[in-house]
Tab-separated table of C-alpha atoms in Angstrom:
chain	number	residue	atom	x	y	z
A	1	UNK	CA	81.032	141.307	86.359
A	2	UNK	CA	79.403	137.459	86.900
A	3	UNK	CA	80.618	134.550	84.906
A	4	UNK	CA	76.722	135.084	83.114
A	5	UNK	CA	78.436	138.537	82.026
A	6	UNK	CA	75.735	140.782	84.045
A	7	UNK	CA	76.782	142.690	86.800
A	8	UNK	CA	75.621	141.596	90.219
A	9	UNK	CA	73.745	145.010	90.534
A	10	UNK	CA	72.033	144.032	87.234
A	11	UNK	CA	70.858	140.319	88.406
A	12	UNK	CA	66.931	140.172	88.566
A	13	UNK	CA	66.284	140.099	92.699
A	14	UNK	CA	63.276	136.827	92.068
A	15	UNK	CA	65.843	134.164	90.413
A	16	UNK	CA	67.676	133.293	94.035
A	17	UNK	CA	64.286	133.935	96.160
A	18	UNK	CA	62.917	130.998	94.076
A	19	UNK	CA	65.652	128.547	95.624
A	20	UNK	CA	64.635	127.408	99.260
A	21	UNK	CA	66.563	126.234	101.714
A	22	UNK	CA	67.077	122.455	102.172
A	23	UNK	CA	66.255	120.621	105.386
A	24	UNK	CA	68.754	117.772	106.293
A	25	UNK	CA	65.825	114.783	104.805
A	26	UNK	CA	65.265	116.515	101.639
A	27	UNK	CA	69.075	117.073	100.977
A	28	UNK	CA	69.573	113.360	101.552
A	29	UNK	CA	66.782	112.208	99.584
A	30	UNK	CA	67.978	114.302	96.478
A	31	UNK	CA	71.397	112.992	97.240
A	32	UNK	CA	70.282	109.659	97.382
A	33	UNK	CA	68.161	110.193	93.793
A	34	UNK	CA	65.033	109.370	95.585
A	35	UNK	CA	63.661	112.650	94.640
A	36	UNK	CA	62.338	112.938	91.186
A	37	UNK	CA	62.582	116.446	89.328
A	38	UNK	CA	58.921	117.133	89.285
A	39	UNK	CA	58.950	116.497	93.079
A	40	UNK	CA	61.886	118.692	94.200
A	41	UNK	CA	61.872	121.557	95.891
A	42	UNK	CA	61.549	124.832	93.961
A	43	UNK	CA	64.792	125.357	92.338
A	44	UNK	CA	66.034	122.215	92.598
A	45	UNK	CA	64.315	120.425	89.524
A	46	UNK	CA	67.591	120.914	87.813
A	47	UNK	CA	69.564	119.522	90.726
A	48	UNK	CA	67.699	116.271	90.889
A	49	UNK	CA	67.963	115.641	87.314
A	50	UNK	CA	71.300	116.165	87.166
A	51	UNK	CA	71.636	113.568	90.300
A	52	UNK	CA	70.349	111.219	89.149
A	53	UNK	CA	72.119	111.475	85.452
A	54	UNK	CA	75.318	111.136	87.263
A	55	UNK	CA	74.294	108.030	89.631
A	56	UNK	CA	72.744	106.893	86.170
A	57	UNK	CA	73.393	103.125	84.828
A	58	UNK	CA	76.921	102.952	82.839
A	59	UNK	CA	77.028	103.682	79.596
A	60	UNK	CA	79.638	101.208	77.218
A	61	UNK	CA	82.372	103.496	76.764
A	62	UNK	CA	82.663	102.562	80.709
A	63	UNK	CA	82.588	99.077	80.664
A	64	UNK	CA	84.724	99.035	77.694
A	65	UNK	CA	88.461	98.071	79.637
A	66	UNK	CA	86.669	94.910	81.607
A	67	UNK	CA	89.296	92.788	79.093
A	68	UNK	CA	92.217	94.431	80.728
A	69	UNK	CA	90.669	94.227	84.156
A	70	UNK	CA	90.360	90.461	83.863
A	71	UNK	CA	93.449	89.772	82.663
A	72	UNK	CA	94.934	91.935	85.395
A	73	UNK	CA	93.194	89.260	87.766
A	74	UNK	CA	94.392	86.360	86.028
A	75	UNK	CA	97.815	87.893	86.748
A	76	UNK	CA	97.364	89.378	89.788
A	77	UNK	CA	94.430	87.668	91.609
A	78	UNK	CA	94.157	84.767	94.080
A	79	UNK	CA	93.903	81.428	92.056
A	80	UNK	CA	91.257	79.659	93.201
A	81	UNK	CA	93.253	76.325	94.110
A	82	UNK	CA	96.581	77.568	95.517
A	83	UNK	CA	94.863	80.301	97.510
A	84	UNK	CA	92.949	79.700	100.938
A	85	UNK	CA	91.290	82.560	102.366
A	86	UNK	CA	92.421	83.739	105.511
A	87	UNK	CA	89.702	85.401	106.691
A	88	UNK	CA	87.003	85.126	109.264
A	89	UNK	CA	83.975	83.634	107.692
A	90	UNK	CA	83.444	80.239	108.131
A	91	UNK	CA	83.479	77.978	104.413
A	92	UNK	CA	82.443	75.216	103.755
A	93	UNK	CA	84.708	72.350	101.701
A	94	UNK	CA	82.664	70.549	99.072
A	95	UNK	CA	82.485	67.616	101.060
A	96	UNK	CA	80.811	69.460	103.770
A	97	UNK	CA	84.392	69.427	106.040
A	98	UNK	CA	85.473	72.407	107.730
A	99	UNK	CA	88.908	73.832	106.691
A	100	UNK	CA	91.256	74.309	109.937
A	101	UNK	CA	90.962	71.385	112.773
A	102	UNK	CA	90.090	68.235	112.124
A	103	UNK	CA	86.776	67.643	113.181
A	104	UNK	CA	88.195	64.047	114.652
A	105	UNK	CA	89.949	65.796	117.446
A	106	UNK	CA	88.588	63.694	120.070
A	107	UNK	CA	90.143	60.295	117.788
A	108	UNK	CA	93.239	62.096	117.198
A	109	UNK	CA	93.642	63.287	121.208
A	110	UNK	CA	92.612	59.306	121.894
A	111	UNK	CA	95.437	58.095	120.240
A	112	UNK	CA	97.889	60.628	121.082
A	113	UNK	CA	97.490	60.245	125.150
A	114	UNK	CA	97.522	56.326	124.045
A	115	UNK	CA	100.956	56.908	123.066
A	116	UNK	CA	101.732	59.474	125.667
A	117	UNK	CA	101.040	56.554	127.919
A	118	UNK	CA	103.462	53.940	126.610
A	119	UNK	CA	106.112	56.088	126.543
A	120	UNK	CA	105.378	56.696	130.087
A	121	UNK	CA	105.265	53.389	130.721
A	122	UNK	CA	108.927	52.880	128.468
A	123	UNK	CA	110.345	55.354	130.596
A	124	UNK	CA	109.067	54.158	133.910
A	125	UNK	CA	110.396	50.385	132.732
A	126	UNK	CA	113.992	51.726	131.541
A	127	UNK	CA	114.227	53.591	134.943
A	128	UNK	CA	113.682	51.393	136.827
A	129	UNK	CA	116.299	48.609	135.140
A	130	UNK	CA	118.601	51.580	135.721
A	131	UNK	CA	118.072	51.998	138.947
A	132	UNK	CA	118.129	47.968	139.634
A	133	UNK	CA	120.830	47.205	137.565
A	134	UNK	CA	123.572	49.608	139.635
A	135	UNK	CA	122.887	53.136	139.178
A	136	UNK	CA	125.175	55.355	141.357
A	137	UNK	CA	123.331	55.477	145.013
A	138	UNK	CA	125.674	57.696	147.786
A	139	UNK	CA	127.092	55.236	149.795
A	140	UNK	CA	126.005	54.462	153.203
A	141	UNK	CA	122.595	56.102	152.748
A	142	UNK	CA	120.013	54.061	152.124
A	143	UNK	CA	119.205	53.828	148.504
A	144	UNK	CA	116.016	54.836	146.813
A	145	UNK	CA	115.654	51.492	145.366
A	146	UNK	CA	115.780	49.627	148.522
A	147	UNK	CA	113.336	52.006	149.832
A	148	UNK	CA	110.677	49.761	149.506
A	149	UNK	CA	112.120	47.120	151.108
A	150	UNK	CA	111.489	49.179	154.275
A	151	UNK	CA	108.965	51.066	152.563
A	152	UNK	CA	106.070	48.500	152.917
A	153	UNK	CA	104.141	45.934	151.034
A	154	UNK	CA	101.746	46.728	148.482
A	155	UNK	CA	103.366	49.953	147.663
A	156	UNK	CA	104.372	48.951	144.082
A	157	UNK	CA	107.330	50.754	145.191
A	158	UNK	CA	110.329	49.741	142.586
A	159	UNK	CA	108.529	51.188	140.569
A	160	UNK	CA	106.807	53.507	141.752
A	161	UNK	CA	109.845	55.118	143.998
A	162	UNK	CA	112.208	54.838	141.103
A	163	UNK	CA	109.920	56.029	138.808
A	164	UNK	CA	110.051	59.690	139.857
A	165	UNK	CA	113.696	59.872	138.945
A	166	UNK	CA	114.167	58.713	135.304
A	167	UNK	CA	111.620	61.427	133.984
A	168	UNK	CA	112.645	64.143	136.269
A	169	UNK	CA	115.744	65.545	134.970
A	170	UNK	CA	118.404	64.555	137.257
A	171	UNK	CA	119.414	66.967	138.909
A	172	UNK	CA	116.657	67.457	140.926
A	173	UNK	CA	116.013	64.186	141.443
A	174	UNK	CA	119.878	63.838	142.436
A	175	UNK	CA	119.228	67.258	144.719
A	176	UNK	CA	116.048	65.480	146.262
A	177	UNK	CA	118.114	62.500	146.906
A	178	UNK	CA	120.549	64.453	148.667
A	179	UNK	CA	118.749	66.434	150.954
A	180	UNK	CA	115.747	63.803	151.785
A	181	UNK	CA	117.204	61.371	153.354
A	182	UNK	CA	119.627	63.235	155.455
A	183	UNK	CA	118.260	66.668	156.934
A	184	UNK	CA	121.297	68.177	158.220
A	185	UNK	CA	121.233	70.790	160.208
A	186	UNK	CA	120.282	74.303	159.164
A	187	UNK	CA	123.664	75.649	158.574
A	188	UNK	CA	124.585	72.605	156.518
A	189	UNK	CA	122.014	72.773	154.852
A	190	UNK	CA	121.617	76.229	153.563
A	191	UNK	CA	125.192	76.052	152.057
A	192	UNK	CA	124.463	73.158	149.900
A	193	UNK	CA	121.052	74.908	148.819
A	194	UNK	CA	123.533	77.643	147.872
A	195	UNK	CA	124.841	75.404	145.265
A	196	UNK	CA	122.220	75.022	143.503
A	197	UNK	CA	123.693	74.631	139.370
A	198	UNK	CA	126.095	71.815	140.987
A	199	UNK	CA	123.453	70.351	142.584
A	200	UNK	CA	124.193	66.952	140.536
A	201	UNK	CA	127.501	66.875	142.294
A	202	UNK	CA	125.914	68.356	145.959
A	203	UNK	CA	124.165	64.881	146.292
A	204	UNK	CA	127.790	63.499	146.261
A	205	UNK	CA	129.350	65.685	148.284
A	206	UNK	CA	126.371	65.857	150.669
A	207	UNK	CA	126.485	62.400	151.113
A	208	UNK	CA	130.388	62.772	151.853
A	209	UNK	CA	129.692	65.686	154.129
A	210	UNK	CA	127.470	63.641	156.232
A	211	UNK	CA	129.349	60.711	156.320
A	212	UNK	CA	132.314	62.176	158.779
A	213	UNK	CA	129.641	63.716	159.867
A	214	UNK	CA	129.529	65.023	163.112
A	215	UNK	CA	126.209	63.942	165.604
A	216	UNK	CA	123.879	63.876	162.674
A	217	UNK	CA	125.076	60.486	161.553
A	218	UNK	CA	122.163	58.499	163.431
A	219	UNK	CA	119.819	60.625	161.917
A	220	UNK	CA	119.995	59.266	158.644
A	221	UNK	CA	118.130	56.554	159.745
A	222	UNK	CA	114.645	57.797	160.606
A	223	UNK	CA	114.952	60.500	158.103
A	224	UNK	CA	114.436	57.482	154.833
A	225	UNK	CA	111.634	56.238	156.838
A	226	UNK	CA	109.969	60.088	156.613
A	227	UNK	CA	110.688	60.500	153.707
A	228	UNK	CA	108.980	57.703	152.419
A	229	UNK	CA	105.369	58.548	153.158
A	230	UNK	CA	106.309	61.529	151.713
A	231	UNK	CA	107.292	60.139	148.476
A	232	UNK	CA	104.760	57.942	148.217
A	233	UNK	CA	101.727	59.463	147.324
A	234	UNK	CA	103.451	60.854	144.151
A	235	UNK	CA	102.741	57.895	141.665
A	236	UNK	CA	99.450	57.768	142.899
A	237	UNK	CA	99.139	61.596	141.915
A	238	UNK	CA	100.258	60.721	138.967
A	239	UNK	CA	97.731	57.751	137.994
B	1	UNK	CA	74.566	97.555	94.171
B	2	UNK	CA	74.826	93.763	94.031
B	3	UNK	CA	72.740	93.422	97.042
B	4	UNK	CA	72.204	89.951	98.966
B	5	UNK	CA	74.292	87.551	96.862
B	6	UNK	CA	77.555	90.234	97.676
B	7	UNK	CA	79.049	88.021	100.108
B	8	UNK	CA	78.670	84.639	97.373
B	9	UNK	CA	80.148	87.096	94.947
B	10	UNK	CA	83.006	88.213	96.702
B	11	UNK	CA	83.914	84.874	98.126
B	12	UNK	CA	83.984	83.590	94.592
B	13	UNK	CA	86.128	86.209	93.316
B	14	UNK	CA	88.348	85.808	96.107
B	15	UNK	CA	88.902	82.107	94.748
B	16	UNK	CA	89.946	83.402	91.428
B	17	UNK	CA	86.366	82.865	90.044
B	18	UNK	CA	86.660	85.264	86.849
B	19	UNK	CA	83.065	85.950	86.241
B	20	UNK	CA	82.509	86.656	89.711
B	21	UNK	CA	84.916	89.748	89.605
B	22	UNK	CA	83.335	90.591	86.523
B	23	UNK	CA	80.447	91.258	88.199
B	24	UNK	CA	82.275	93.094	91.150
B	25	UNK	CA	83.741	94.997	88.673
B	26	UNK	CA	80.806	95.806	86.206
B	27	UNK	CA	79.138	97.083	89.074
B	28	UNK	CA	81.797	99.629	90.246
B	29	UNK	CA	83.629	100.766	87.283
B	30	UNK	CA	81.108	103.517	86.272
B	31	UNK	CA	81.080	104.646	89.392
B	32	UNK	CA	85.138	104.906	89.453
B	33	UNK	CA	85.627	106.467	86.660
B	34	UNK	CA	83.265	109.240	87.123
B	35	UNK	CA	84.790	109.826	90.782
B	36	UNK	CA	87.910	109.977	89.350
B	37	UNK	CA	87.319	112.060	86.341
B	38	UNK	CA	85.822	114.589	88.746
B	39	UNK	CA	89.212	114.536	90.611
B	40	UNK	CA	91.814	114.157	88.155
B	41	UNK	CA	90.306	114.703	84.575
B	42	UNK	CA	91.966	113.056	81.470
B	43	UNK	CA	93.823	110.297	83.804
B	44	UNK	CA	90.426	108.385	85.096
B	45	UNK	CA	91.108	105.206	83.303
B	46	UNK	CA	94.854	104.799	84.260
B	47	UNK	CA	93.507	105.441	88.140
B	48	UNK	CA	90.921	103.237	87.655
B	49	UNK	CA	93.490	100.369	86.309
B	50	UNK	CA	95.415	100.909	89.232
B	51	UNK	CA	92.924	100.685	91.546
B	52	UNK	CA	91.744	97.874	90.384
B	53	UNK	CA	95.060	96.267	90.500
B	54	UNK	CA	95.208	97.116	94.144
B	55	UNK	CA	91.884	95.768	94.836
B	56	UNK	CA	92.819	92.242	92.940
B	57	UNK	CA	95.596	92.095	94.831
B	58	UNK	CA	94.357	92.885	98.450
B	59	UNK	CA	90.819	90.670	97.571
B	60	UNK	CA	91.749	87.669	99.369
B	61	UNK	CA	92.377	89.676	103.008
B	62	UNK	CA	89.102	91.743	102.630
B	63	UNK	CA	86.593	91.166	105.013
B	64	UNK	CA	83.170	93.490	105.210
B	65	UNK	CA	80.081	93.809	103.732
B	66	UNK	CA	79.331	95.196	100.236
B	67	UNK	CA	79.093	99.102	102.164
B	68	UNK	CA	82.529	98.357	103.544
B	69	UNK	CA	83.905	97.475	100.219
B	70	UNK	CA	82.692	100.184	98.057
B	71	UNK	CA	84.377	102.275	100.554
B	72	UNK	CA	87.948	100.136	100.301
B	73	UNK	CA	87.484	100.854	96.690
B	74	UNK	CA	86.526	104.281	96.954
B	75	UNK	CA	89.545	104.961	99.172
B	76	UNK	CA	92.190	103.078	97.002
B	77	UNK	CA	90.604	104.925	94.207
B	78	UNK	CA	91.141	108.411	96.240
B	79	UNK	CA	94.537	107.524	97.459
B	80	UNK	CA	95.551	107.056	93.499
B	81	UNK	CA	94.367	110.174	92.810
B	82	UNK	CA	96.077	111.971	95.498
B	83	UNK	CA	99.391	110.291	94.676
B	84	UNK	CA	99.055	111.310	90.795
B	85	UNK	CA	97.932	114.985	92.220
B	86	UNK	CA	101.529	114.851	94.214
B	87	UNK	CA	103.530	113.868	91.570
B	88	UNK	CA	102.018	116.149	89.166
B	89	UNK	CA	103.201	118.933	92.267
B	90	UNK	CA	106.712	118.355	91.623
B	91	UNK	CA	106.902	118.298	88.448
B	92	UNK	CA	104.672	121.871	88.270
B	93	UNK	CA	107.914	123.976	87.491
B	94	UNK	CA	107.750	121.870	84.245
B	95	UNK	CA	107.074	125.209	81.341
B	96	UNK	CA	104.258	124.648	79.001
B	97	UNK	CA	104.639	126.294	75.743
B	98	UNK	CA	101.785	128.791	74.614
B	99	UNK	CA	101.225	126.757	71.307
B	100	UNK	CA	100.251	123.711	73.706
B	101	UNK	CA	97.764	126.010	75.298
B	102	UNK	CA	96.285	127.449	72.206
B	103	UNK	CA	95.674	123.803	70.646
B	104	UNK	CA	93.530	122.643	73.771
B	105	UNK	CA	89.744	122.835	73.284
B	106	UNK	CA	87.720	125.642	75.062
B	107	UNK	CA	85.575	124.023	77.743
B	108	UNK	CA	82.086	123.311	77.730
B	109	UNK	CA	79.303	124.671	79.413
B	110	UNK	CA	79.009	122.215	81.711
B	111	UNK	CA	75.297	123.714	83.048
B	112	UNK	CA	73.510	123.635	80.097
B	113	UNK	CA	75.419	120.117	78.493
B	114	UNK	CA	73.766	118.739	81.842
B	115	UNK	CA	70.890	120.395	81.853
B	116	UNK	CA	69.589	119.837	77.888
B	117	UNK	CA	71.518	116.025	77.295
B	118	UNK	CA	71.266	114.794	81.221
B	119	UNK	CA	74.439	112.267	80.139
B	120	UNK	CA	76.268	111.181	83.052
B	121	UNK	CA	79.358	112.130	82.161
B	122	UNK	CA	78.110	115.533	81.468
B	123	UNK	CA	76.465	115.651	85.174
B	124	UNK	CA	79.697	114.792	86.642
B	125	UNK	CA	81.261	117.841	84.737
B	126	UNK	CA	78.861	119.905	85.834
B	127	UNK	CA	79.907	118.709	89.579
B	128	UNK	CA	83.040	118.726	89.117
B	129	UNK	CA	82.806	122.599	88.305
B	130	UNK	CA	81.989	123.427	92.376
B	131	UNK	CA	84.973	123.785	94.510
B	132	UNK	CA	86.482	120.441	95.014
B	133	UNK	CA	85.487	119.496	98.452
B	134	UNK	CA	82.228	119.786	97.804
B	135	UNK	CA	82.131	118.077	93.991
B	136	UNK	CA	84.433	115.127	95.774
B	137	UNK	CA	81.781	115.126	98.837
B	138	UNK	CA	78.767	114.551	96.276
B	139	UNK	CA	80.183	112.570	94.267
B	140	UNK	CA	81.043	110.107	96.926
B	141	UNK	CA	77.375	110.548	98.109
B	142	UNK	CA	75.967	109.649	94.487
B	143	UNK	CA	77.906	108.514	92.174
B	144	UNK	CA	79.631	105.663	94.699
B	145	UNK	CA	76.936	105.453	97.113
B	146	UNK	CA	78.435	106.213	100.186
B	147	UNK	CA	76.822	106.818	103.410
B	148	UNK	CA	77.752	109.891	105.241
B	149	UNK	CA	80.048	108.321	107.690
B	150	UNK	CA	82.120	106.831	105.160
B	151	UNK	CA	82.274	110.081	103.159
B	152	UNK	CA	83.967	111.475	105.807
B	153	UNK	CA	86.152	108.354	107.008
B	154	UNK	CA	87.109	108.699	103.129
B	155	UNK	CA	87.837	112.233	103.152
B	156	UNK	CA	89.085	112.692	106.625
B	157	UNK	CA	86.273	115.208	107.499
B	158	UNK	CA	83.846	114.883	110.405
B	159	UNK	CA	80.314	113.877	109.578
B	160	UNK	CA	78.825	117.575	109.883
B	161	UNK	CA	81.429	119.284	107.709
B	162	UNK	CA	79.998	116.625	105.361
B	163	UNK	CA	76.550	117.444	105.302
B	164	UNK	CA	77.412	121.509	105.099
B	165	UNK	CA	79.326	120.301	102.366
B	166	UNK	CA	76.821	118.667	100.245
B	167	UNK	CA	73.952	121.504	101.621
B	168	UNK	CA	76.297	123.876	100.028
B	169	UNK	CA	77.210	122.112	96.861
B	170	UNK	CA	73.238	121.657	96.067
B	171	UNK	CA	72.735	124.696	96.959
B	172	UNK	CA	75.537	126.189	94.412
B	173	UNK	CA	74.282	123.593	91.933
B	174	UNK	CA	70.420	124.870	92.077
B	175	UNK	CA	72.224	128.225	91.598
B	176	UNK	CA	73.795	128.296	88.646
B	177	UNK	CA	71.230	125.976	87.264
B	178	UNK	CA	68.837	128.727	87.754
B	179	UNK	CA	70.841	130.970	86.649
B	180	UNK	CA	71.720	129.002	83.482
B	181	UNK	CA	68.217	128.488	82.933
B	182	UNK	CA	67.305	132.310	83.780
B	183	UNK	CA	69.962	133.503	81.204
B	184	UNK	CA	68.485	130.917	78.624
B	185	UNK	CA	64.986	132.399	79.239
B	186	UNK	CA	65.955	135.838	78.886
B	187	UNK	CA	67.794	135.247	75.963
């Protein structure tokens, strides 16, 4: 027996015949309450009024807890001046200023590479009073700071020549020092490059290594000299 | 539908503007609770709160359009549902007394309350009587306005079984409105 207590065998044949198929647009349109009951498809008066009744406007029994959902967002919700939204859209600041960057990021970048400078120039100063006033130079090799005695006029050498060592960390400045000037041979030198951590202490002991130093001794000579052109060019890179 | 002032609405609320998530929230309240009746009856308005409370608190990350937030709602609202459907699972072994049963009311008839007093909530009963992909499928489609891709990004279907699901839901709809009707005739 049906839920309309008749048996199936009992139903009258024309009731179902009178509801047609849907096609796919007039399903959505009924879905979508665009379809009024006197224009639906046989059979399916019923179906668009009830449609629309339940995508009909809210009655007050439904609006009746907005107290309770307000005070849930007092609680709960963002506050409107503690809160910044992180999200993508851009907003706008009552005085018109974008939130994020500063818009004066040229100003700000101005003064920062102003400062970047002085330090720079700080640094290149205090190195080079170090250097002048008696920093530790390996003995018997020619010192970086008399380097531009030989290393020619005009150079701006003191400071330029000292200048790459205060603001490189020392020890490869002190590993430059070592190995520039002297260019042992190959052997030699590929056992001090093995030494690379103690490479602070390598420009002492190469200095001492080349000192008893077998043949290679006149080579120090010429080797400052080539060096020079070599280190050179670096301030200028650097302007 | 708040239509093209959404985004000045939302972005207010998100500030803590209190009349601007009234207005969010006038607009999909109705349209919560009848889901959620449909899906767990007698416990719409405790979903709804808690919905809600999800929705205050996750307001300030949301980004979308007004479609893409009726469907965050929609889903919160769904996922409360389902969690209050698992809980009520366990506790199923839980014996009701046959006085308790005798007390509750008969239901309606959903068909002809619909048909004769076309209230909403009496539509959404009458929905809520087909099987309960298909009610939750319309329902999605009508009462929350949902597009067919976010029906089934909501329900975890693909977009076909979506539409066979609301052809066959009308179509079991225009029956037993018929039918209703046909029996009314007769008698």
């Amino acid at each position: 027996m049906g839920s309309d207590g008749v048996f199936p065998a009992e139903m009258p044949e024309h009731g179902p015949a009178l509801i047609d198929a849907l096609d796919d647009n007039t399903a959505e349109r009924l879905v979508r309450g665009r379809v009024s009951p006197d224009d639906a498809p046989p059979g399916y008066a019923g179906v668009a009024k009830v449609l629309q009744a339940a995508a009909g406007p809210a009655v007050p029994e439904e609006l009746a807890g907005q107290e309770p959902a307000l005070a849930t967002f007092r609680a709960y919700g963002p506050s409107s001046a503690a809160r910044a939204r992180p999200r993508g859209r851009e907003q706008a600041r009552p005085d018109g200023r974008r939130r994020g960057r500063p818009d004066g990021r040229g100003r700000v970048d101005g003064r920062g590479r102003g400062r970047v400078v002085a330090l720079a120039l700080a640094g290149v100063v205090a190195g080079g009073l170090w250097t002048a006033a008696g920093a530790p130079s390996p003995a018997g090799l020619p010192s970086r700071a008399g380097a531009p005695q030989s290393g020619g006029a005009g150079s701006g050498a003191p400071g330029s020549l000292t200048q790459a060592r205060p603001m490189t960390p020392p020890v490869t400045g002190a590993a430059a020092n070592a190995r520039a000037p002297v260019q042992p041979p190959a052997r030699e030198r590929s056992t001090r490059d093995g030494g690379g951590p103690a490479a602070s202490r390598a420009s002492g002991h190469g200095a001492k290594e080349h000192r008893p130093g077998k043949p290679p001794k006149p080579k120090p000579k010429p080797k400052p000299e080539k060096s020079k052109p070599e280190e050179k060019p670096k301030p200028e890179h650097r302007r | 539908m708040i239509g093209p002032s959404f985004e000045a609405v939302l972005d207010a609320a998100a500030g803590g503007d209190e009349a601007a998530f009234g207005i969010l929230w006038r607009d999909l309240q109705p349209g919560l609770l009848r889901y959620l009746e449909a899906l767990a009856p007698g416990a719409a308005e405790d979903l709804a709160s808690e919905t809600w409370l999800r929705i205050v608190q996750g307001l300030g990350r949301f980004t979308g359009d007004e479609r893409a937030f009726r469907g965050w709602v929609f889903t919160v609202a769904r996922h409360r549902a389902v969690d209050r459907w698992r809980r009520r699972v366990r506790r199923r072994d839980e014996l009701v007394p046959a006085d308790a049963l005798a007390g509750l009311p008969a239901p309606d008839d959903p068909a002809g309350a619909a048909v004769e007093a076309i209230s909403s909530r009496a539509a959404v009963a009458l929905i809520a009587t087909l099987p309960p992909d298909q009610a939750e499928v319309v329902l999605l489609r009508v009462v929350a306005g949902l597009d067919v891709a976010q029906v089934a990004a909501i329900t975890g279907k693909r977009p076909g079984n979506v539409r066979v699901l609301t052809h066959r839901a009308l179509r079991r709809l225009a029956d037993r409105l018929g039918a209703d009707t046909r029996v009314r005739g007769a008698v």
